[in-house]
């Protein structure tokens, strides 16, 4: 059974959803999306003996705070404040797509709070700008649904999965704020930093992560630090496509690699 709290942190108030009892796994959503779609994963984590901790980013759900002049370090600081509020450290942080930026910056900035980072459908270090443009069309609520569905199908979802589930769940103000935060942060300042073990959960048909880039994190940090899993038949959306498999991989990695 999940419950929701509003947590006051420096400069903001964040909606946080909690489910389960045990070591905390923090779940961070993709660009401009809420963490409600983590419901099946949160339930599986709770059943496995963990607490699923889901802070909604600023501008999403009931979370409120300044939305301009931020960088990824500020967004990671929000997550750190929530972890400290619940005295949950050290945690595992699992970030989906954009959320993996925040997760990895958090680990780099506050390594004492993080015992492991799972990146879910993380894009390659560099990917075509055209994909970013198509993501913007996926989330543009002023466009007709039929047009958005074409982009959602091509960019996010593998064949056999319904892209219509992502017609909703976008938060336009958060998209603008998060894009600005990415632009304000030097990617090279955190990409090469990994103070804790990494789990790289890749989607087998992710256009943001072509097959030739699958070894990027292992090449960067070594197989002793990085574990890799590939979920076949899924695209960049991953979480709504195969939530129970993602949860299974997370739980197995935590138990076998983190102790």
PDB file of C-alpha atoms in Angstrom:
ATOM      1  CA  UNK A   1       0.000   0.000   0.000  1.00  0.00           C
ATOM      2  CA  UNK A   2       1.513   3.310  -1.041  1.00  0.00           C
ATOM      3  CA  UNK A   3       1.072   6.642   0.673  1.00  0.00           C
ATOM      4  CA  UNK A   4       2.041  10.174  -0.282  1.00  0.00           C
ATOM      5  CA  UNK A   5       3.740  12.873   1.737  1.00  0.00           C
ATOM      6  CA  UNK A   6       4.529  16.514   1.038  1.00  0.00           C
ATOM      7  CA  UNK A   7       8.095  17.141   2.166  1.00  0.00           C
ATOM      8  CA  UNK A   8       9.528  20.586   2.816  1.00  0.00           C
ATOM      9  CA  UNK A   9      13.107  20.886   1.610  1.00  0.00           C
ATOM     10  CA  UNK A  10      15.293  23.971   1.165  1.00  0.00           C
ATOM     11  CA  UNK A  11      13.599  26.144  -1.458  1.00  0.00           C
ATOM     12  CA  UNK A  12      10.899  23.669  -2.468  1.00  0.00           C
ATOM     13  CA  UNK A  13       8.086  21.361  -1.390  1.00  0.00           C
ATOM     14  CA  UNK A  14       8.087  17.916  -2.983  1.00  0.00           C
ATOM     15  CA  UNK A  15       5.426  15.264  -3.287  1.00  0.00           C
ATOM     16  CA  UNK A  16       6.921  11.925  -2.283  1.00  0.00           C
ATOM     17  CA  UNK A  17       5.241   8.558  -2.684  1.00  0.00           C
ATOM     18  CA  UNK A  18       6.397   5.686  -0.464  1.00  0.00           C
ATOM     19  CA  UNK A  19       5.613   1.998  -0.623  1.00  0.00           C
ATOM     20  CA  UNK A  20       6.977  -0.922   1.358  1.00  0.00           C
ATOM     21  CA  UNK A  21       9.429  -1.356   4.216  1.00  0.00           C
ATOM     22  CA  UNK A  22      13.138  -2.025   4.076  1.00  0.00           C
ATOM     23  CA  UNK A  23      16.191  -0.537   2.326  1.00  0.00           C
ATOM     24  CA  UNK A  24      15.208   2.361   0.079  1.00  0.00           C
ATOM     25  CA  UNK A  25      15.222   2.355  -3.701  1.00  0.00           C
ATOM     26  CA  UNK A  26      14.672   5.854  -5.097  1.00  0.00           C
ATOM     27  CA  UNK A  27      12.890   5.933  -8.474  1.00  0.00           C
ATOM     28  CA  UNK A  28      13.409   8.970 -10.714  1.00  0.00           C
ATOM     29  CA  UNK A  29      11.245   9.509 -13.824  1.00  0.00           C
ATOM     30  CA  UNK A  30      12.088  10.440 -17.381  1.00  0.00           C
ATOM     31  CA  UNK A  31      12.061  13.950 -18.861  1.00  0.00           C
ATOM     32  CA  UNK A  32       8.892  15.823 -17.970  1.00  0.00           C
ATOM     33  CA  UNK A  33       7.095  12.718 -16.764  1.00  0.00           C
ATOM     34  CA  UNK A  34       5.740  11.779 -13.365  1.00  0.00           C
ATOM     35  CA  UNK A  35       6.686   8.780 -11.288  1.00  0.00           C
ATOM     36  CA  UNK A  36       3.179   7.302 -11.126  1.00  0.00           C
ATOM     37  CA  UNK A  37       4.087   4.986 -14.003  1.00  0.00           C
ATOM     38  CA  UNK A  38       6.564   3.316 -11.649  1.00  0.00           C
ATOM     39  CA  UNK A  39       3.571   1.840  -9.741  1.00  0.00           C
ATOM     40  CA  UNK A  40       4.167  -1.796 -10.856  1.00  0.00           C
ATOM     41  CA  UNK A  41       7.901  -1.531 -10.146  1.00  0.00           C
ATOM     42  CA  UNK A  42       7.255   0.054  -6.742  1.00  0.00           C
ATOM     43  CA  UNK A  43       4.826  -2.729  -5.852  1.00  0.00           C
ATOM     44  CA  UNK A  44       7.331  -5.405  -6.873  1.00  0.00           C
ATOM     45  CA  UNK A  45      10.088  -3.726  -4.866  1.00  0.00           C
ATOM     46  CA  UNK A  46       7.838  -3.523  -1.806  1.00  0.00           C
ATOM     47  CA  UNK A  47       6.945  -7.210  -2.164  1.00  0.00           C
ATOM     48  CA  UNK A  48      10.670  -8.006  -2.296  1.00  0.00           C
ATOM     49  CA  UNK A  49      11.352  -6.223   1.002  1.00  0.00           C
ATOM     50  CA  UNK A  50      12.351  -2.736  -0.128  1.00  0.00           C
ATOM     51  CA  UNK A  51      10.940   0.741   0.286  1.00  0.00           C
ATOM     52  CA  UNK A  52      10.175   2.387  -3.052  1.00  0.00           C
ATOM     53  CA  UNK A  53      10.746   6.114  -2.589  1.00  0.00           C
ATOM     54  CA  UNK A  54       9.446   8.350  -5.387  1.00  0.00           C
ATOM     55  CA  UNK A  55      10.069  12.107  -5.145  1.00  0.00           C
ATOM     56  CA  UNK A  56       8.204  13.963  -7.874  1.00  0.00           C
ATOM     57  CA  UNK A  57      10.436  16.576  -9.555  1.00  0.00           C
ATOM     58  CA  UNK A  58       9.548  20.241  -9.271  1.00  0.00           C
ATOM     59  CA  UNK A  59       6.518  21.163 -11.348  1.00  0.00           C
ATOM     60  CA  UNK A  60       5.113  17.621 -11.331  1.00  0.00           C
ATOM     61  CA  UNK A  61       2.182  16.475  -9.231  1.00  0.00           C
ATOM     62  CA  UNK A  62       2.080  18.577  -6.071  1.00  0.00           C
ATOM     63  CA  UNK A  63       5.813  19.383  -6.124  1.00  0.00           C
ATOM     64  CA  UNK A  64       6.517  23.091  -6.131  1.00  0.00           C
ATOM     65  CA  UNK A  65       9.608  25.301  -6.193  1.00  0.00           C
ATOM     66  CA  UNK A  66      11.533  27.679  -8.434  1.00  0.00           C
ATOM     67  CA  UNK A  67      11.724  26.280 -11.973  1.00  0.00           C
ATOM     68  CA  UNK A  68      14.318  28.571 -13.546  1.00  0.00           C
ATOM     69  CA  UNK A  69      18.035  29.039 -12.979  1.00  0.00           C
ATOM     70  CA  UNK A  70      18.516  25.364 -12.092  1.00  0.00           C
ATOM     71  CA  UNK A  71      21.102  22.808 -13.138  1.00  0.00           C
ATOM     72  CA  UNK A  72      21.324  19.065 -12.611  1.00  0.00           C
ATOM     73  CA  UNK A  73      23.130  19.597  -9.318  1.00  0.00           C
ATOM     74  CA  UNK A  74      20.080  21.472  -8.004  1.00  0.00           C
ATOM     75  CA  UNK A  75      17.735  18.680  -9.069  1.00  0.00           C
ATOM     76  CA  UNK A  76      20.031  16.090  -7.494  1.00  0.00           C
ATOM     77  CA  UNK A  77      20.078  18.249  -4.359  1.00  0.00           C
ATOM     78  CA  UNK A  78      16.292  17.950  -4.139  1.00  0.00           C
ATOM     79  CA  UNK A  79      16.585  14.166  -4.149  1.00  0.00           C
ATOM     80  CA  UNK A  80      19.366  14.288  -1.563  1.00  0.00           C
ATOM     81  CA  UNK A  81      17.159  16.396   0.724  1.00  0.00           C
ATOM     82  CA  UNK A  82      14.350  13.840   0.462  1.00  0.00           C
ATOM     83  CA  UNK A  83      16.718  10.980   1.262  1.00  0.00           C
ATOM     84  CA  UNK A  84      17.946  12.873   4.322  1.00  0.00           C
ATOM     85  CA  UNK A  85      14.385  13.766   5.373  1.00  0.00           C
ATOM     86  CA  UNK A  86      13.478  10.084   5.576  1.00  0.00           C
ATOM     87  CA  UNK A  87      16.888   9.109   6.998  1.00  0.00           C
ATOM     88  CA  UNK A  88      17.025   6.539   4.179  1.00  0.00           C
ATOM     89  CA  UNK A  89      20.722   6.605   3.255  1.00  0.00           C
ATOM     90  CA  UNK A  90      22.484   4.823   1.781  1.00  0.00           C
ATOM     91  CA  UNK A  91      20.003   4.222  -1.032  1.00  0.00           C
ATOM     92  CA  UNK A  92      19.907   2.664  -4.454  1.00  0.00           C
ATOM     93  CA  UNK A  93      18.870   5.257  -7.037  1.00  0.00           C
ATOM     94  CA  UNK A  94      17.206   4.133 -10.256  1.00  0.00           C
ATOM     95  CA  UNK A  95      16.787   6.812 -12.909  1.00  0.00           C
ATOM     96  CA  UNK A  96      14.841   6.329 -16.129  1.00  0.00           C
ATOM     97  CA  UNK A  97      16.270   8.110 -19.208  1.00  0.00           C
ATOM     98  CA  UNK A  98      16.619  11.778 -18.085  1.00  0.00           C
ATOM     99  CA  UNK A  99      16.228  10.568 -14.505  1.00  0.00           C
ATOM    100  CA  UNK A 100      19.520   8.716 -14.840  1.00  0.00           C
ATOM    101  CA  UNK A 101      21.287  12.073 -15.272  1.00  0.00           C
ATOM    102  CA  UNK A 102      19.931  13.186 -11.904  1.00  0.00           C
ATOM    103  CA  UNK A 103      20.776   9.828 -10.326  1.00  0.00           C
ATOM    104  CA  UNK A 104      24.380   9.898 -11.484  1.00  0.00           C
ATOM    105  CA  UNK A 105      24.878  13.548 -10.522  1.00  0.00           C
ATOM    106  CA  UNK A 106      23.490  12.744  -7.073  1.00  0.00           C
ATOM    107  CA  UNK A 107      25.995   9.895  -6.702  1.00  0.00           C
ATOM    108  CA  UNK A 108      28.824  12.169  -7.816  1.00  0.00           C
ATOM    109  CA  UNK A 109      27.807  15.051  -5.536  1.00  0.00           C
ATOM    110  CA  UNK A 110      26.733  13.067  -2.454  1.00  0.00           C
ATOM    111  CA  UNK A 111      28.398   9.641  -2.601  1.00  0.00           C
ATOM    112  CA  UNK A 112      27.731   9.027   1.078  1.00  0.00           C
ATOM    113  CA  UNK A 113      23.991   8.853   0.339  1.00  0.00           C
ATOM    114  CA  UNK A 114      24.186   6.339  -2.523  1.00  0.00           C
ATOM    115  CA  UNK A 115      25.201   2.676  -2.477  1.00  0.00           C
ATOM    116  CA  UNK A 116      24.345   1.970  -6.101  1.00  0.00           C
ATOM    117  CA  UNK A 117      22.918   3.584  -9.243  1.00  0.00           C
ATOM    118  CA  UNK A 118      20.684   1.829 -11.750  1.00  0.00           C
ATOM    119  CA  UNK A 119      20.287   3.548 -15.100  1.00  0.00           C
ATOM    120  CA  UNK A 120      17.140   2.511 -16.963  1.00  0.00           C
ATOM    121  CA  UNK A 121      17.081   3.028 -20.734  1.00  0.00           C
ATOM    122  CA  UNK A 122      19.924   5.512 -20.570  1.00  0.00           C
ATOM    123  CA  UNK A 123      20.771   7.101 -23.890  1.00  0.00           C
ATOM    124  CA  UNK A 124      24.232   6.824 -25.374  1.00  0.00           C
ATOM    125  CA  UNK A 125      26.756   9.463 -24.461  1.00  0.00           C
ATOM    126  CA  UNK A 126      25.969  11.141 -27.780  1.00  0.00           C
ATOM    127  CA  UNK A 127      22.884  10.629 -29.909  1.00  0.00           C
ATOM    128  CA  UNK A 128      21.401  12.505 -32.898  1.00  0.00           C
ATOM    129  CA  UNK A 129      19.816  15.883 -32.189  1.00  0.00           C
ATOM    130  CA  UNK A 130      16.900  14.801 -34.358  1.00  0.00           C
ATOM    131  CA  UNK A 131      15.807  12.425 -31.612  1.00  0.00           C
ATOM    132  CA  UNK A 132      15.584  15.293 -29.134  1.00  0.00           C
ATOM    133  CA  UNK A 133      13.405  17.187 -31.605  1.00  0.00           C
ATOM    134  CA  UNK A 134      11.072  14.215 -31.927  1.00  0.00           C
ATOM    135  CA  UNK A 135      10.824  13.838 -28.153  1.00  0.00           C
ATOM    136  CA  UNK A 136       9.614  17.451 -28.057  1.00  0.00           C
ATOM    137  CA  UNK A 137       6.834  16.522 -30.480  1.00  0.00           C
ATOM    138  CA  UNK A 138       5.872  13.497 -28.389  1.00  0.00           C
ATOM    139  CA  UNK A 139       5.245  15.770 -25.420  1.00  0.00           C
ATOM    140  CA  UNK A 140       3.716  18.725 -27.324  1.00  0.00           C
ATOM    141  CA  UNK A 141       0.125  18.649 -26.125  1.00  0.00           C
ATOM    142  CA  UNK A 142      -0.906  21.163 -28.797  1.00  0.00           C
ATOM    143  CA  UNK A 143      -0.291  18.603 -31.572  1.00  0.00           C
ATOM    144  CA  UNK A 144      -2.988  16.146 -32.665  1.00  0.00           C
ATOM    145  CA  UNK A 145      -2.846  12.793 -30.913  1.00  0.00           C
ATOM    146  CA  UNK A 146      -2.381  10.952 -34.213  1.00  0.00           C
ATOM    147  CA  UNK A 147       0.765  12.941 -34.961  1.00  0.00           C
ATOM    148  CA  UNK A 148       2.137  12.458 -31.470  1.00  0.00           C
ATOM    149  CA  UNK A 149       1.472   8.719 -31.659  1.00  0.00           C
ATOM    150  CA  UNK A 150       3.687   8.435 -34.725  1.00  0.00           C
ATOM    151  CA  UNK A 151       6.583  10.038 -32.861  1.00  0.00           C
ATOM    152  CA  UNK A 152       5.919   8.065 -29.675  1.00  0.00           C
ATOM    153  CA  UNK A 153       5.930   4.816 -31.640  1.00  0.00           C
ATOM    154  CA  UNK A 154       9.133   5.650 -33.496  1.00  0.00           C
ATOM    155  CA  UNK A 155      11.094   7.176 -30.603  1.00  0.00           C
ATOM    156  CA  UNK A 156       9.907   5.444 -27.435  1.00  0.00           C
ATOM    157  CA  UNK A 157       8.026   2.191 -27.997  1.00  0.00           C
ATOM    158  CA  UNK A 158       8.997  -1.091 -29.572  1.00  0.00           C
ATOM    159  CA  UNK A 159       6.625  -3.044 -31.776  1.00  0.00           C
ATOM    160  CA  UNK A 160       3.922  -4.778 -29.785  1.00  0.00           C
ATOM    161  CA  UNK A 161       3.611  -2.052 -27.134  1.00  0.00           C
ATOM    162  CA  UNK A 162       0.898   0.591 -27.173  1.00  0.00           C
ATOM    163  CA  UNK A 163       2.366   4.112 -27.405  1.00  0.00           C
ATOM    164  CA  UNK A 164      -1.005   5.615 -26.452  1.00  0.00           C
ATOM    165  CA  UNK A 165      -0.186   5.038 -22.779  1.00  0.00           C
ATOM    166  CA  UNK A 166       2.193   7.995 -23.077  1.00  0.00           C
ATOM    167  CA  UNK A 167      -0.241  10.465 -24.603  1.00  0.00           C
ATOM    168  CA  UNK A 168      -0.804  11.587 -21.003  1.00  0.00           C
ATOM    169  CA  UNK A 169       1.594  12.000 -18.094  1.00  0.00           C
ATOM    170  CA  UNK A 170       3.595  14.917 -19.501  1.00  0.00           C
ATOM    171  CA  UNK A 171       4.219  18.087 -17.476  1.00  0.00           C
ATOM    172  CA  UNK A 172       5.163  20.925 -19.873  1.00  0.00           C
ATOM    173  CA  UNK A 173       6.625  23.323 -17.288  1.00  0.00           C
ATOM    174  CA  UNK A 174       8.844  20.572 -15.928  1.00  0.00           C
ATOM    175  CA  UNK A 175      10.039  19.732 -19.447  1.00  0.00           C
ATOM    176  CA  UNK A 176      11.176  23.313 -20.011  1.00  0.00           C
ATOM    177  CA  UNK A 177      12.864  23.464 -16.612  1.00  0.00           C
ATOM    178  CA  UNK A 178      14.619  20.113 -16.952  1.00  0.00           C
ATOM    179  CA  UNK A 179      15.872  20.835 -20.452  1.00  0.00           C
ATOM    180  CA  UNK A 180      17.336  24.103 -19.177  1.00  0.00           C
ATOM    181  CA  UNK A 181      18.959  22.272 -16.258  1.00  0.00           C
ATOM    182  CA  UNK A 182      20.601  19.836 -18.692  1.00  0.00           C
ATOM    183  CA  UNK A 183      21.891  22.694 -20.834  1.00  0.00           C
ATOM    184  CA  UNK A 184      23.281  24.462 -17.757  1.00  0.00           C
ATOM    185  CA  UNK A 185      25.335  21.427 -16.675  1.00  0.00           C
ATOM    186  CA  UNK A 186      28.564  20.285 -18.291  1.00  0.00           C
ATOM    187  CA  UNK A 187      27.919  16.621 -19.125  1.00  0.00           C
ATOM    188  CA  UNK A 188      31.621  15.818 -19.028  1.00  0.00           C
ATOM    189  CA  UNK A 189      31.750  16.963 -15.390  1.00  0.00           C
ATOM    190  CA  UNK A 190      29.713  13.983 -14.179  1.00  0.00           C
ATOM    191  CA  UNK A 191      29.676  11.409 -16.987  1.00  0.00           C
ATOM    192  CA  UNK A 192      33.166  10.177 -16.096  1.00  0.00           C
ATOM    193  CA  UNK A 193      32.376   9.936 -12.354  1.00  0.00           C
ATOM    194  CA  UNK A 194      31.077   6.714 -10.783  1.00  0.00           C
ATOM    195  CA  UNK A 195      31.752   6.484  -7.042  1.00  0.00           C
ATOM    196  CA  UNK A 196      29.306   3.577  -6.578  1.00  0.00           C
ATOM    197  CA  UNK A 197      28.364   0.435  -8.531  1.00  0.00           C
ATOM    198  CA  UNK A 198      26.276   0.926 -11.677  1.00  0.00           C
ATOM    199  CA  UNK A 199      23.544  -1.226 -13.204  1.00  0.00           C
ATOM    200  CA  UNK A 200      22.981  -0.441 -16.887  1.00  0.00           C
ATOM    201  CA  UNK A 201      19.508  -1.711 -17.825  1.00  0.00           C
ATOM    202  CA  UNK A 202      19.226  -1.319 -21.575  1.00  0.00           C
ATOM    203  CA  UNK A 203      16.181  -1.645 -23.793  1.00  0.00           C
ATOM    204  CA  UNK A 204      16.876  -3.982 -26.687  1.00  0.00           C
ATOM    205  CA  UNK A 205      15.290  -1.702 -29.310  1.00  0.00           C
ATOM    206  CA  UNK A 206      16.183   1.708 -27.865  1.00  0.00           C
ATOM    207  CA  UNK A 207      16.952   4.178 -30.656  1.00  0.00           C
ATOM    208  CA  UNK A 208      18.856   6.270 -28.111  1.00  0.00           C
ATOM    209  CA  UNK A 209      21.178   3.328 -27.387  1.00  0.00           C
ATOM    210  CA  UNK A 210      22.271   1.612 -30.609  1.00  0.00           C
ATOM    211  CA  UNK A 211      23.918  -1.785 -30.304  1.00  0.00           C
ATOM    212  CA  UNK A 212      27.382  -0.359 -30.942  1.00  0.00           C
ATOM    213  CA  UNK A 213      27.076   1.806 -27.787  1.00  0.00           C
ATOM    214  CA  UNK A 214      26.008  -0.974 -25.427  1.00  0.00           C
ATOM    215  CA  UNK A 215      29.457  -1.203 -23.852  1.00  0.00           C
ATOM    216  CA  UNK A 216      29.956   2.497 -23.152  1.00  0.00           C
ATOM    217  CA  UNK A 217      29.673   2.347 -19.373  1.00  0.00           C
ATOM    218  CA  UNK A 218      31.689  -0.864 -19.080  1.00  0.00           C
ATOM    219  CA  UNK A 219      34.378   0.683 -21.282  1.00  0.00           C
ATOM    220  CA  UNK A 220      34.369   3.809 -19.101  1.00  0.00           C
ATOM    221  CA  UNK A 221      34.390   2.202 -15.649  1.00  0.00           C
ATOM    222  CA  UNK A 222      35.115  -1.498 -16.051  1.00  0.00           C
ATOM    223  CA  UNK A 223      33.079  -4.659 -15.568  1.00  0.00           C
ATOM    224  CA  UNK A 224      33.902  -4.829 -11.860  1.00  0.00           C
ATOM    225  CA  UNK A 225      31.872  -1.657 -11.291  1.00  0.00           C
ATOM    226  CA  UNK A 226      29.265  -1.927 -14.063  1.00  0.00           C
ATOM    227  CA  UNK A 227      26.662  -4.662 -14.487  1.00  0.00           C
ATOM    228  CA  UNK A 228      24.662  -4.779 -17.719  1.00  0.00           C
ATOM    229  CA  UNK A 229      21.250  -6.219 -18.523  1.00  0.00           C
ATOM    230  CA  UNK A 230      19.304  -5.987 -21.778  1.00  0.00           C
ATOM    231  CA  UNK A 231      15.501  -6.185 -21.857  1.00  0.00           C
ATOM    232  CA  UNK A 232      14.551  -7.415 -25.348  1.00  0.00           C
ATOM    233  CA  UNK A 233      11.554  -6.138 -27.263  1.00  0.00           C
ATOM    234  CA  UNK A 234      11.470  -2.762 -25.539  1.00  0.00           C
ATOM    235  CA  UNK A 235      12.201   0.796 -26.602  1.00  0.00           C
ATOM    236  CA  UNK A 236      13.310   3.924 -24.783  1.00  0.00           C
ATOM    237  CA  UNK A 237      10.064   4.019 -22.779  1.00  0.00           C
ATOM    238  CA  UNK A 238      11.009   0.651 -21.140  1.00  0.00           C
ATOM    239  CA  UNK A 239       9.235   1.263 -17.812  1.00  0.00           C
ATOM    240  CA  UNK A 240       5.657   0.967 -19.118  1.00  0.00           C
ATOM    241  CA  UNK A 241       6.721  -1.723 -21.594  1.00  0.00           C
ATOM    242  CA  UNK A 242       8.247  -4.239 -19.174  1.00  0.00           C
ATOM    243  CA  UNK A 243       7.966  -3.024 -15.563  1.00  0.00           C
ATOM    244  CA  UNK A 244       8.081  -6.412 -13.859  1.00  0.00           C
ATOM    245  CA  UNK A 245      11.232  -7.466 -15.704  1.00  0.00           C
ATOM    246  CA  UNK A 246      12.875  -4.161 -14.765  1.00  0.00           C
ATOM    247  CA  UNK A 247      11.932  -4.738 -11.129  1.00  0.00           C
ATOM    248  CA  UNK A 248      13.245  -8.311 -11.242  1.00  0.00           C
ATOM    249  CA  UNK A 249      16.590  -7.147 -12.627  1.00  0.00           C
ATOM    250  CA  UNK A 250      16.838  -4.408  -9.987  1.00  0.00           C
ATOM    251  CA  UNK A 251      16.126  -6.756  -7.102  1.00  0.00           C
ATOM    252  CA  UNK A 252      18.551  -9.412  -8.359  1.00  0.00           C
ATOM    253  CA  UNK A 253      21.338  -6.847  -8.800  1.00  0.00           C
ATOM    254  CA  UNK A 254      20.804  -5.326  -5.361  1.00  0.00           C
ATOM    255  CA  UNK A 255      20.866  -8.726  -3.679  1.00  0.00           C
ATOM    256  CA  UNK A 256      23.785 -10.204  -5.578  1.00  0.00           C
ATOM    257  CA  UNK A 257      26.040  -7.197  -6.195  1.00  0.00           C
ATOM    258  CA  UNK A 258      25.287  -4.804  -3.326  1.00  0.00           C
ATOM    259  CA  UNK A 259      24.631  -7.284  -0.535  1.00  0.00           C
TER     260      UNK A 259
END
